[in-house]
Short mmCIF file of N, CA, C and O in Angstrom, two decimals:
data_model
loop_
_atom_site.label_atom_id
_atom_site.label_comp_id
_atom_site.label_asym_id
_atom_site.label_seq_id
_atom_site.Cartn_x
_atom_site.Cartn_y
_atom_site.Cartn_z
N MET A 290 -38.70 0.83 1.99
CA MET A 290 -37.66 0.77 0.98
C MET A 290 -36.31 1.01 1.67
O MET A 290 -36.19 1.89 2.51
N LEU A 291 -35.31 0.23 1.29
CA LEU A 291 -33.98 0.39 1.85
C LEU A 291 -33.17 1.37 1.02
O LEU A 291 -33.10 1.24 -0.19
N ILE A 292 -32.57 2.32 1.68
CA ILE A 292 -31.76 3.32 0.98
C ILE A 292 -30.40 3.37 1.65
O ILE A 292 -30.30 3.41 2.86
N ASP A 293 -29.37 3.35 0.84
CA ASP A 293 -28.00 3.43 1.36
C ASP A 293 -27.68 4.90 1.63
O ASP A 293 -27.13 5.60 0.78
N THR A 294 -28.02 5.37 2.81
CA THR A 294 -27.85 6.78 3.13
C THR A 294 -26.39 7.19 3.18
O THR A 294 -26.06 8.33 2.87
N LEU A 295 -25.52 6.27 3.55
CA LEU A 295 -24.09 6.58 3.60
C LEU A 295 -23.58 6.94 2.21
O LEU A 295 -22.86 7.92 2.03
N PHE A 296 -23.97 6.16 1.20
CA PHE A 296 -23.51 6.41 -0.17
C PHE A 296 -24.07 7.72 -0.70
O PHE A 296 -23.35 8.53 -1.27
N PHE A 297 -25.36 7.93 -0.56
CA PHE A 297 -25.99 9.11 -1.14
C PHE A 297 -25.58 10.41 -0.45
O PHE A 297 -25.62 11.47 -1.06
N ALA A 298 -25.17 10.32 0.80
CA ALA A 298 -24.74 11.52 1.52
C ALA A 298 -23.30 11.90 1.19
O ALA A 298 -22.87 13.02 1.44
N GLU A 299 -22.55 10.97 0.60
CA GLU A 299 -21.13 11.21 0.31
C GLU A 299 -20.98 12.15 -0.88
O GLU A 299 -21.65 12.00 -1.88
N LYS A 300 -20.08 13.12 -0.75
CA LYS A 300 -19.85 14.10 -1.82
C LYS A 300 -18.57 13.83 -2.62
O LYS A 300 -18.49 14.16 -3.79
N SER A 301 -17.57 13.24 -1.99
CA SER A 301 -16.28 13.01 -2.65
C SER A 301 -16.39 11.86 -3.66
O SER A 301 -16.86 10.78 -3.32
N PRO A 302 -15.95 12.07 -4.91
CA PRO A 302 -16.02 10.99 -5.91
C PRO A 302 -15.16 9.78 -5.54
O PRO A 302 -15.55 8.65 -5.80
N VAL A 303 -14.01 10.00 -4.92
CA VAL A 303 -13.15 8.88 -4.52
C VAL A 303 -13.84 8.04 -3.45
O VAL A 303 -13.83 6.80 -3.51
N ARG A 304 -14.44 8.70 -2.49
CA ARG A 304 -15.16 7.99 -1.44
C ARG A 304 -16.38 7.25 -2.00
O ARG A 304 -16.69 6.14 -1.58
N LYS A 305 -17.06 7.86 -2.98
CA LYS A 305 -18.22 7.19 -3.60
C LYS A 305 -17.77 5.91 -4.32
O LYS A 305 -18.42 4.88 -4.20
N VAL A 306 -16.67 5.98 -5.05
CA VAL A 306 -16.16 4.80 -5.75
C VAL A 306 -15.74 3.73 -4.74
O VAL A 306 -16.02 2.54 -4.93
N ALA A 307 -15.09 4.15 -3.66
CA ALA A 307 -14.67 3.19 -2.63
C ALA A 307 -15.88 2.50 -2.01
O ALA A 307 -15.86 1.29 -1.79
N LEU A 308 -16.94 3.24 -1.76
CA LEU A 308 -18.15 2.64 -1.22
C LEU A 308 -18.84 1.74 -2.24
O LEU A 308 -19.36 0.68 -1.90
N LEU A 309 -18.82 2.15 -3.51
CA LEU A 309 -19.44 1.33 -4.55
C LEU A 309 -18.74 -0.01 -4.72
O LEU A 309 -19.38 -1.01 -5.02
N LEU A 310 -17.43 -0.04 -4.55
CA LEU A 310 -16.69 -1.29 -4.71
C LEU A 310 -17.07 -2.33 -3.68
O LEU A 310 -16.84 -3.52 -3.90
N THR A 311 -17.63 -1.91 -2.56
CA THR A 311 -17.99 -2.87 -1.52
C THR A 311 -19.40 -3.41 -1.68
O THR A 311 -19.83 -4.25 -0.90
N ILE A 312 -20.14 -2.97 -2.68
CA ILE A 312 -21.50 -3.46 -2.92
C ILE A 312 -21.40 -4.79 -3.67
O ILE A 312 -20.67 -4.90 -4.66
N PRO A 313 -22.12 -5.81 -3.23
CA PRO A 313 -22.02 -7.13 -3.88
C PRO A 313 -22.31 -7.11 -5.38
O PRO A 313 -21.73 -7.87 -6.13
N CYS A 314 -23.20 -6.24 -5.83
CA CYS A 314 -23.50 -6.18 -7.27
C CYS A 314 -22.30 -5.67 -8.08
O CYS A 314 -22.19 -5.94 -9.26
N ALA A 315 -21.44 -4.91 -7.45
CA ALA A 315 -20.27 -4.35 -8.12
C ALA A 315 -19.00 -5.08 -7.70
O ALA A 315 -17.94 -4.49 -7.58
N ILE A 316 -19.10 -6.38 -7.49
CA ILE A 316 -17.98 -7.14 -6.96
C ILE A 316 -16.99 -7.58 -8.04
O ILE A 316 -15.91 -8.05 -7.72
N LEU A 317 -17.34 -7.41 -9.29
CA LEU A 317 -16.47 -7.88 -10.37
C LEU A 317 -15.04 -7.32 -10.28
O LEU A 317 -14.09 -8.09 -10.44
N PRO A 318 -14.84 -6.03 -10.04
CA PRO A 318 -13.45 -5.55 -9.97
C PRO A 318 -12.62 -6.22 -8.87
O PRO A 318 -11.46 -6.56 -9.09
N ILE A 319 -13.20 -6.45 -7.70
CA ILE A 319 -12.43 -7.07 -6.63
C ILE A 319 -12.22 -8.56 -6.91
O ILE A 319 -11.19 -9.12 -6.56
N LEU A 320 -13.16 -9.20 -7.59
CA LEU A 320 -12.95 -10.61 -7.97
C LEU A 320 -11.86 -10.72 -9.03
O LEU A 320 -11.05 -11.66 -9.01
N MET A 321 -11.82 -9.76 -9.97
CA MET A 321 -10.73 -9.75 -10.95
C MET A 321 -9.40 -9.50 -10.26
O MET A 321 -8.38 -10.11 -10.61
N ALA A 322 -9.40 -8.62 -9.29
CA ALA A 322 -8.18 -8.34 -8.53
C ALA A 322 -7.73 -9.59 -7.77
O ALA A 322 -6.53 -9.91 -7.74
N THR A 323 -8.67 -10.29 -7.19
CA THR A 323 -8.34 -11.52 -6.46
C THR A 323 -7.75 -12.56 -7.39
O THR A 323 -6.74 -13.19 -7.08
N ALA A 324 -8.35 -12.74 -8.56
CA ALA A 324 -7.83 -13.71 -9.52
C ALA A 324 -6.43 -13.34 -9.98
O ALA A 324 -5.56 -14.20 -10.14
N THR A 325 -6.18 -12.05 -10.16
CA THR A 325 -4.85 -11.61 -10.57
C THR A 325 -3.83 -11.84 -9.46
O THR A 325 -2.71 -12.28 -9.71
N MET A 326 -4.22 -11.54 -8.23
CA MET A 326 -3.30 -11.73 -7.11
C MET A 326 -3.01 -13.21 -6.86
O MET A 326 -1.98 -13.56 -6.30
N MET A 327 -3.92 -14.08 -7.29
CA MET A 327 -3.68 -15.52 -7.14
C MET A 327 -2.63 -16.02 -8.12
O MET A 327 -2.10 -17.12 -7.95
N ALA A 328 -2.34 -15.24 -9.12
CA ALA A 328 -1.38 -15.64 -10.14
C ALA A 328 0.03 -15.19 -9.78
O ALA A 328 0.79 -14.76 -10.63
N ILE A 329 0.37 -15.27 -8.53
CA ILE A 329 1.71 -14.90 -8.07
C ILE A 329 2.68 -15.88 -8.71
O ILE A 329 2.37 -17.06 -8.79
N PRO A 330 3.82 -15.54 -9.15
CA PRO A 330 4.58 -14.33 -8.83
C PRO A 330 4.28 -13.17 -9.76
O PRO A 330 5.12 -12.75 -10.54
N PHE A 331 3.07 -12.65 -9.67
CA PHE A 331 2.63 -11.45 -10.39
C PHE A 331 2.85 -11.54 -11.89
O PHE A 331 3.36 -10.63 -12.50
N THR A 332 2.46 -12.67 -12.46
CA THR A 332 2.49 -12.78 -13.91
C THR A 332 1.28 -12.03 -14.47
O THR A 332 0.18 -12.15 -13.93
N PRO A 333 1.46 -11.26 -15.50
CA PRO A 333 0.33 -10.49 -16.04
C PRO A 333 -0.78 -11.41 -16.54
O PRO A 333 -0.53 -12.39 -17.22
N MET A 334 -2.02 -11.07 -16.19
CA MET A 334 -3.16 -11.84 -16.67
C MET A 334 -3.87 -11.10 -17.80
O MET A 334 -4.29 -11.70 -18.76
N LEU A 335 -4.01 -9.80 -17.67
CA LEU A 335 -4.69 -9.01 -18.69
C LEU A 335 -3.71 -8.18 -19.51
O LEU A 335 -3.78 -8.13 -20.72
N PHE A 336 -2.81 -7.50 -18.84
CA PHE A 336 -1.81 -6.66 -19.49
C PHE A 336 -0.64 -6.49 -18.54
O PHE A 336 -0.72 -6.85 -17.37
N LYS A 337 0.45 -5.96 -19.05
CA LYS A 337 1.64 -5.78 -18.24
C LYS A 337 1.34 -4.80 -17.10
O LYS A 337 0.69 -3.78 -17.31
N TYR A 338 1.80 -5.13 -15.92
CA TYR A 338 1.61 -4.33 -14.70
C TYR A 338 0.15 -4.23 -14.28
O TYR A 338 -0.24 -3.25 -13.65
N ASP A 339 -0.66 -5.23 -14.62
CA ASP A 339 -2.04 -5.20 -14.15
C ASP A 339 -2.13 -5.38 -12.64
O ASP A 339 -3.12 -4.99 -12.02
N VAL A 340 -1.09 -5.92 -12.02
CA VAL A 340 -1.07 -6.08 -10.57
C VAL A 340 -1.13 -4.72 -9.88
O VAL A 340 -1.78 -4.57 -8.84
N VAL A 341 -0.51 -3.71 -10.47
CA VAL A 341 -0.53 -2.37 -9.89
C VAL A 341 -1.97 -1.83 -9.88
O VAL A 341 -2.44 -1.28 -8.88
N LEU A 342 -2.67 -2.00 -10.99
CA LEU A 342 -4.06 -1.56 -11.06
C LEU A 342 -4.92 -2.28 -10.03
O LEU A 342 -5.70 -1.66 -9.32
N PHE A 343 -4.75 -3.60 -9.93
CA PHE A 343 -5.58 -4.36 -9.01
C PHE A 343 -5.18 -4.15 -7.55
O PHE A 343 -6.01 -4.27 -6.66
N ALA A 344 -3.94 -3.79 -7.30
CA ALA A 344 -3.55 -3.41 -5.94
C ALA A 344 -4.27 -2.12 -5.56
O ALA A 344 -4.71 -1.95 -4.41
N PHE A 345 -4.41 -1.22 -6.52
CA PHE A 345 -5.17 0.02 -6.29
C PHE A 345 -6.64 -0.29 -6.01
O PHE A 345 -7.27 0.34 -5.14
N VAL A 346 -7.21 -1.27 -6.72
CA VAL A 346 -8.59 -1.69 -6.47
C VAL A 346 -8.72 -2.22 -5.04
O VAL A 346 -9.68 -1.91 -4.33
N TYR A 347 -7.72 -2.99 -4.59
CA TYR A 347 -7.73 -3.49 -3.21
C TYR A 347 -7.67 -2.34 -2.21
O TYR A 347 -8.35 -2.36 -1.19
N LEU A 348 -6.87 -1.34 -2.49
CA LEU A 348 -6.79 -0.19 -1.59
C LEU A 348 -8.12 0.55 -1.53
O LEU A 348 -8.58 0.94 -0.44
N LEU A 349 -8.76 0.75 -2.68
CA LEU A 349 -10.07 1.40 -2.69
C LEU A 349 -11.12 0.57 -1.97
O LEU A 349 -11.97 1.10 -1.26
N TYR A 350 -11.05 -0.74 -2.15
CA TYR A 350 -11.99 -1.63 -1.48
C TYR A 350 -11.81 -1.54 0.04
O TYR A 350 -12.79 -1.42 0.79
N GLY A 351 -10.58 -1.58 0.49
CA GLY A 351 -10.30 -1.44 1.92
C GLY A 351 -10.75 -0.09 2.46
O GLY A 351 -11.28 0.00 3.57
N PHE A 352 -10.57 0.96 1.66
CA PHE A 352 -11.01 2.29 2.06
C PHE A 352 -12.53 2.33 2.17
O PHE A 352 -13.08 2.93 3.10
N GLY A 353 -13.23 1.68 1.24
CA GLY A 353 -14.69 1.61 1.31
C GLY A 353 -15.16 0.87 2.54
O GLY A 353 -16.13 1.26 3.19
N LEU A 354 -14.45 -0.21 2.91
CA LEU A 354 -14.79 -0.92 4.14
C LEU A 354 -14.56 -0.04 5.36
O LEU A 354 -15.35 -0.05 6.31
N PHE A 355 -13.49 0.73 5.34
CA PHE A 355 -13.21 1.64 6.45
C PHE A 355 -14.30 2.70 6.57
O PHE A 355 -14.74 3.03 7.67
N LEU A 356 -14.75 3.24 5.43
CA LEU A 356 -15.82 4.24 5.47
C LEU A 356 -17.11 3.65 6.04
O LEU A 356 -17.81 4.30 6.83
N SER A 357 -17.42 2.42 5.65
CA SER A 357 -18.62 1.77 6.20
C SER A 357 -18.46 1.52 7.69
O SER A 357 -19.38 1.74 8.47
N TRP A 358 -17.27 1.06 8.08
CA TRP A 358 -17.02 0.81 9.49
C TRP A 358 -17.12 2.10 10.31
O TRP A 358 -17.68 2.10 11.40
N SER A 359 -16.59 3.19 9.79
CA SER A 359 -16.63 4.44 10.54
C SER A 359 -18.05 4.95 10.70
O SER A 359 -18.34 5.69 11.65
N SER A 360 -18.95 4.53 9.84
CA SER A 360 -20.34 4.94 9.96
C SER A 360 -21.13 4.02 10.89
O SER A 360 -21.95 4.48 11.67
N HIS A 361 -20.89 2.69 10.81
CA HIS A 361 -21.72 1.74 11.53
C HIS A 361 -21.01 0.95 12.62
O HIS A 361 -21.65 0.23 13.36
N ARG A 362 -19.71 1.04 12.69
CA ARG A 362 -18.91 0.38 13.74
C ARG A 362 -19.14 -1.13 13.82
O ARG A 362 -19.17 -1.70 14.89
N LYS A 363 -19.31 -1.78 12.68
CA LYS A 363 -19.42 -3.23 12.62
C LYS A 363 -18.13 -3.77 12.05
O LYS A 363 -17.80 -3.54 10.88
N ALA A 364 -17.37 -4.50 12.85
CA ALA A 364 -16.04 -4.95 12.45
C ALA A 364 -16.05 -6.26 11.65
O ALA A 364 -15.03 -6.63 11.09
N PHE A 365 -17.18 -6.94 11.59
CA PHE A 365 -17.23 -8.24 10.92
C PHE A 365 -16.77 -8.20 9.46
O PHE A 365 -15.96 -9.05 9.06
N PRO A 366 -17.21 -7.24 8.62
CA PRO A 366 -16.71 -7.21 7.24
C PRO A 366 -15.19 -6.98 7.16
O PRO A 366 -14.52 -7.58 6.32
N ILE A 367 -14.66 -6.16 8.04
CA ILE A 367 -13.21 -5.91 8.02
C ILE A 367 -12.45 -7.16 8.44
O ILE A 367 -11.42 -7.49 7.86
N LEU A 368 -12.98 -7.88 9.43
CA LEU A 368 -12.33 -9.13 9.84
C LEU A 368 -12.37 -10.17 8.72
O LEU A 368 -11.39 -10.89 8.51
N LEU A 369 -13.48 -10.22 7.99
CA LEU A 369 -13.55 -11.13 6.83
C LEU A 369 -12.55 -10.72 5.74
O LEU A 369 -11.95 -11.58 5.10
N PHE A 370 -12.38 -9.43 5.54
CA PHE A 370 -11.42 -8.94 4.55
C PHE A 370 -9.99 -9.29 4.97
O PHE A 370 -9.18 -9.69 4.14
N ILE A 371 -9.69 -9.16 6.24
CA ILE A 371 -8.36 -9.54 6.74
C ILE A 371 -8.15 -11.03 6.56
O ILE A 371 -7.07 -11.47 6.13
N LEU A 372 -9.18 -11.83 6.86
CA LEU A 372 -9.10 -13.28 6.61
C LEU A 372 -8.85 -13.55 5.14
O LEU A 372 -8.01 -14.39 4.78
N HIS A 373 -9.54 -12.82 4.27
CA HIS A 373 -9.35 -12.97 2.83
C HIS A 373 -7.90 -12.68 2.44
O HIS A 373 -7.29 -13.42 1.67
N LEU A 374 -7.35 -11.59 2.95
CA LEU A 374 -5.97 -11.22 2.62
C LEU A 374 -4.97 -12.27 3.11
O LEU A 374 -4.00 -12.60 2.41
N ILE A 375 -5.20 -12.83 4.29
CA ILE A 375 -4.31 -13.86 4.83
C ILE A 375 -4.38 -15.12 3.97
O ILE A 375 -3.35 -15.67 3.58
N VAL A 376 -5.61 -15.55 3.67
CA VAL A 376 -5.78 -16.76 2.85
C VAL A 376 -5.20 -16.55 1.45
O VAL A 376 -4.54 -17.43 0.90
N LEU A 377 -5.43 -15.37 0.90
CA LEU A 377 -4.90 -15.05 -0.43
C LEU A 377 -3.38 -15.08 -0.44
O LEU A 377 -2.77 -15.62 -1.35
N SER A 378 -2.75 -14.52 0.60
CA SER A 378 -1.28 -14.53 0.64
C SER A 378 -0.74 -15.95 0.80
O SER A 378 0.24 -16.30 0.15
N ILE A 379 -1.37 -16.73 1.65
CA ILE A 379 -0.90 -18.12 1.82
C ILE A 379 -1.04 -18.88 0.52
O ILE A 379 -0.13 -19.59 0.09
N TYR A 380 -2.19 -18.73 -0.14
CA TYR A 380 -2.41 -19.42 -1.41
C TYR A 380 -1.41 -18.96 -2.47
O TYR A 380 -0.83 -19.77 -3.19
N SER A 381 -1.22 -17.66 -2.56
CA SER A 381 -0.37 -17.12 -3.62
C SER A 381 1.09 -17.50 -3.46
O SER A 381 1.78 -17.77 -4.45
N PHE A 382 1.57 -17.48 -2.24
CA PHE A 382 3.00 -17.70 -2.04
C PHE A 382 3.36 -19.15 -1.78
O PHE A 382 4.51 -19.54 -1.97
N SER A 383 2.40 -19.97 -1.34
CA SER A 383 2.73 -21.39 -1.14
C SER A 383 2.20 -22.25 -2.27
O SER A 383 2.86 -23.16 -2.72
N ASN A 384 0.97 -21.94 -2.71
CA ASN A 384 0.33 -22.63 -3.83
C ASN A 384 0.29 -24.14 -3.62
O ASN A 384 0.42 -24.91 -4.57
N GLN A 385 0.15 -24.57 -2.37
CA GLN A 385 0.09 -26.01 -2.09
C GLN A 385 -1.33 -26.52 -1.92
O GLN A 385 -1.63 -27.65 -2.23
N PHE A 386 -2.20 -25.66 -1.42
CA PHE A 386 -3.56 -26.09 -1.13
C PHE A 386 -4.54 -25.38 -2.06
O PHE A 386 -4.73 -24.17 -1.97
N GLU A 387 -5.15 -26.15 -2.93
CA GLU A 387 -6.07 -25.57 -3.90
C GLU A 387 -7.32 -25.01 -3.23
O GLU A 387 -7.89 -24.02 -3.68
N TRP A 388 -7.76 -25.60 -2.14
CA TRP A 388 -8.98 -25.16 -1.46
C TRP A 388 -8.84 -23.75 -0.89
O TRP A 388 -9.84 -23.08 -0.67
N LEU A 389 -7.61 -23.28 -0.69
CA LEU A 389 -7.42 -21.92 -0.20
C LEU A 389 -7.85 -20.89 -1.24
O LEU A 389 -8.30 -19.80 -0.89
N GLY A 390 -7.73 -21.23 -2.51
CA GLY A 390 -8.21 -20.33 -3.57
C GLY A 390 -9.71 -20.15 -3.50
O GLY A 390 -10.23 -19.03 -3.62
N TYR A 391 -10.42 -21.26 -3.28
CA TYR A 391 -11.88 -21.17 -3.13
C TYR A 391 -12.25 -20.39 -1.87
O TYR A 391 -13.18 -19.59 -1.87
N THR A 392 -11.51 -20.62 -0.80
CA THR A 392 -11.76 -19.90 0.45
C THR A 392 -11.55 -18.40 0.27
O THR A 392 -12.31 -17.59 0.80
N SER A 393 -10.55 -18.04 -0.51
CA SER A 393 -10.29 -16.63 -0.77
C SER A 393 -11.45 -15.97 -1.51
O SER A 393 -11.88 -14.87 -1.16
N ILE A 394 -11.97 -16.64 -2.52
CA ILE A 394 -13.09 -16.11 -3.30
C ILE A 394 -14.35 -16.01 -2.43
O ILE A 394 -15.04 -14.99 -2.42
N ILE A 395 -14.63 -17.06 -1.68
CA ILE A 395 -15.82 -17.06 -0.83
C ILE A 395 -15.72 -15.99 0.25
O ILE A 395 -16.70 -15.31 0.56
N SER A 396 -14.53 -15.79 0.80
CA SER A 396 -14.39 -14.79 1.86
C SER A 396 -14.56 -13.37 1.34
O SER A 396 -15.11 -12.51 2.05
N ILE A 397 -14.14 -13.08 0.11
CA ILE A 397 -14.33 -11.72 -0.42
C ILE A 397 -15.80 -11.49 -0.77
O ILE A 397 -16.32 -10.38 -0.58
N ILE A 398 -16.49 -12.52 -1.23
CA ILE A 398 -17.92 -12.39 -1.48
C ILE A 398 -18.66 -12.19 -0.15
O ILE A 398 -19.53 -11.32 -0.04
N ALA A 399 -18.30 -12.95 0.87
CA ALA A 399 -18.93 -12.80 2.19
C ALA A 399 -18.64 -11.42 2.79
O ALA A 399 -19.49 -10.84 3.46
N THR A 400 -17.45 -10.89 2.51
CA THR A 400 -17.11 -9.55 2.99
C THR A 400 -18.06 -8.52 2.39
O THR A 400 -18.61 -7.68 3.10
N SER A 401 -18.25 -8.57 1.08
CA SER A 401 -19.12 -7.60 0.41
C SER A 401 -20.57 -7.74 0.85
O SER A 401 -21.25 -6.75 1.09
N VAL A 402 -21.04 -8.96 0.97
CA VAL A 402 -22.43 -9.19 1.36
C VAL A 402 -22.67 -8.72 2.79
O VAL A 402 -23.65 -8.03 3.07
N SER A 403 -21.76 -9.07 3.71
CA SER A 403 -21.96 -8.65 5.10
C SER A 403 -21.84 -7.14 5.25
O SER A 403 -22.57 -6.52 6.02
N ASN A 404 -20.93 -6.53 4.50
CA ASN A 404 -20.79 -5.08 4.56
C ASN A 404 -22.06 -4.39 4.07
O ASN A 404 -22.53 -3.43 4.66
N GLN A 405 -22.62 -4.90 2.98
CA GLN A 405 -23.85 -4.31 2.46
C GLN A 405 -25.01 -4.53 3.42
O GLN A 405 -25.85 -3.66 3.58
N TYR A 406 -25.03 -5.66 4.08
CA TYR A 406 -26.08 -5.92 5.08
C TYR A 406 -26.01 -4.89 6.20
O TYR A 406 -27.04 -4.33 6.59
N PHE A 407 -24.83 -4.62 6.70
CA PHE A 407 -24.70 -3.66 7.79
C PHE A 407 -24.96 -2.23 7.30
O PHE A 407 -25.38 -1.38 8.09
N ARG A 408 -24.70 -1.96 6.02
CA ARG A 408 -24.95 -0.61 5.50
C ARG A 408 -26.41 -0.37 5.21
O ARG A 408 -26.89 0.76 5.33
N MET A 409 -27.14 -1.39 4.78
CA MET A 409 -28.51 -1.15 4.33
C MET A 409 -29.55 -2.00 5.04
O MET A 409 -30.63 -1.49 5.34
N GLY A 410 -29.28 -3.27 5.25
CA GLY A 410 -30.36 -4.17 5.62
C GLY A 410 -30.51 -4.51 7.07
O GLY A 410 -31.45 -5.19 7.43
N SER A 411 -29.62 -4.07 7.92
CA SER A 411 -29.72 -4.49 9.30
C SER A 411 -30.66 -3.60 10.09
O SER A 411 -30.82 -2.42 9.80
N ALA A 412 -31.26 -4.17 11.10
CA ALA A 412 -32.13 -3.39 11.99
C ALA A 412 -31.30 -2.37 12.75
O ALA A 412 -31.78 -1.29 13.06
N ASP A 413 -30.04 -2.69 13.04
CA ASP A 413 -29.16 -1.74 13.72
C ASP A 413 -29.01 -0.47 12.90
O ASP A 413 -29.03 0.62 13.43
N CYS A 414 -28.84 -0.62 11.59
CA CYS A 414 -28.67 0.54 10.73
C CYS A 414 -29.95 1.35 10.67
O CYS A 414 -29.92 2.56 10.68
N ASN A 415 -31.08 0.66 10.61
CA ASN A 415 -32.34 1.37 10.52
C ASN A 415 -32.65 2.17 11.78
O ASN A 415 -33.39 3.14 11.74
N GLU A 416 -32.09 1.75 12.91
CA GLU A 416 -32.37 2.42 14.17
C GLU A 416 -31.26 3.38 14.61
O GLU A 416 -31.43 4.10 15.57
N CYS A 417 -30.11 3.38 13.93
CA CYS A 417 -29.00 4.18 14.43
C CYS A 417 -29.24 5.66 14.19
O CYS A 417 -29.85 6.06 13.22
N SER A 418 -28.76 6.44 15.10
CA SER A 418 -29.00 7.88 15.02
C SER A 418 -28.20 8.53 13.91
O SER A 418 -28.59 9.56 13.38
N GLN A 419 -27.08 7.92 13.54
CA GLN A 419 -26.24 8.53 12.50
C GLN A 419 -26.96 8.48 11.15
O GLN A 419 -26.86 9.39 10.36
N CYS A 420 -27.70 7.38 10.89
CA CYS A 420 -28.44 7.27 9.63
C CYS A 420 -29.55 8.31 9.56
O CYS A 420 -29.86 8.82 8.50
N GLU A 421 -30.16 8.60 10.69
CA GLU A 421 -31.27 9.56 10.70
C GLU A 421 -30.78 10.99 10.49
O GLU A 421 -31.52 11.83 10.01
N ASN A 422 -29.51 11.24 10.83
CA ASN A 422 -28.98 12.59 10.69
C ASN A 422 -28.55 12.91 9.27
O ASN A 422 -28.30 14.06 8.95
N ILE A 423 -28.46 11.90 8.42
CA ILE A 423 -27.97 12.14 7.05
C ILE A 423 -29.12 12.58 6.19
O ILE A 423 -30.20 12.13 6.23
#
C-alpha cells in the first residue's frame, strides 16, 4: 500500500494544505486559479478581487511543491510549474495564441501528477532513507 508519509508526518496546518493542493485529486483550486489568471487584465470571474484569492492559492501551491522538493529533491515538478507560469503569463498578456491556454492547463496537471508520483509512487521514494525515518 502506498502511503504519503510526507503529508501524514506534517504537523503544521498551513503546510498540510500546501501539500494537499499539489495532489492531483485536489487540483480543482489550482485549475480555478489558472482559469482566473487567464482572464487578464484581471477581470473578476467569480467575485470582485478573486485574483487576490487565487494568487494566494498559487503561493500555497508553490509552497507545497517546495515542501515536496525539500523532501525528495526531484526538480521535475518545479520545472513544470515554472513552465506553466511562463506559458500562463505569455497567454494572459499577449492573448495571441489560443494553444498556450491548453498548454497552461496541461502543464499544471502534469505538475501535480509528477509531484504526486515522486511523493508516493516512485521506487526512489520507497527506497529513500528520509521516508523510512518518518
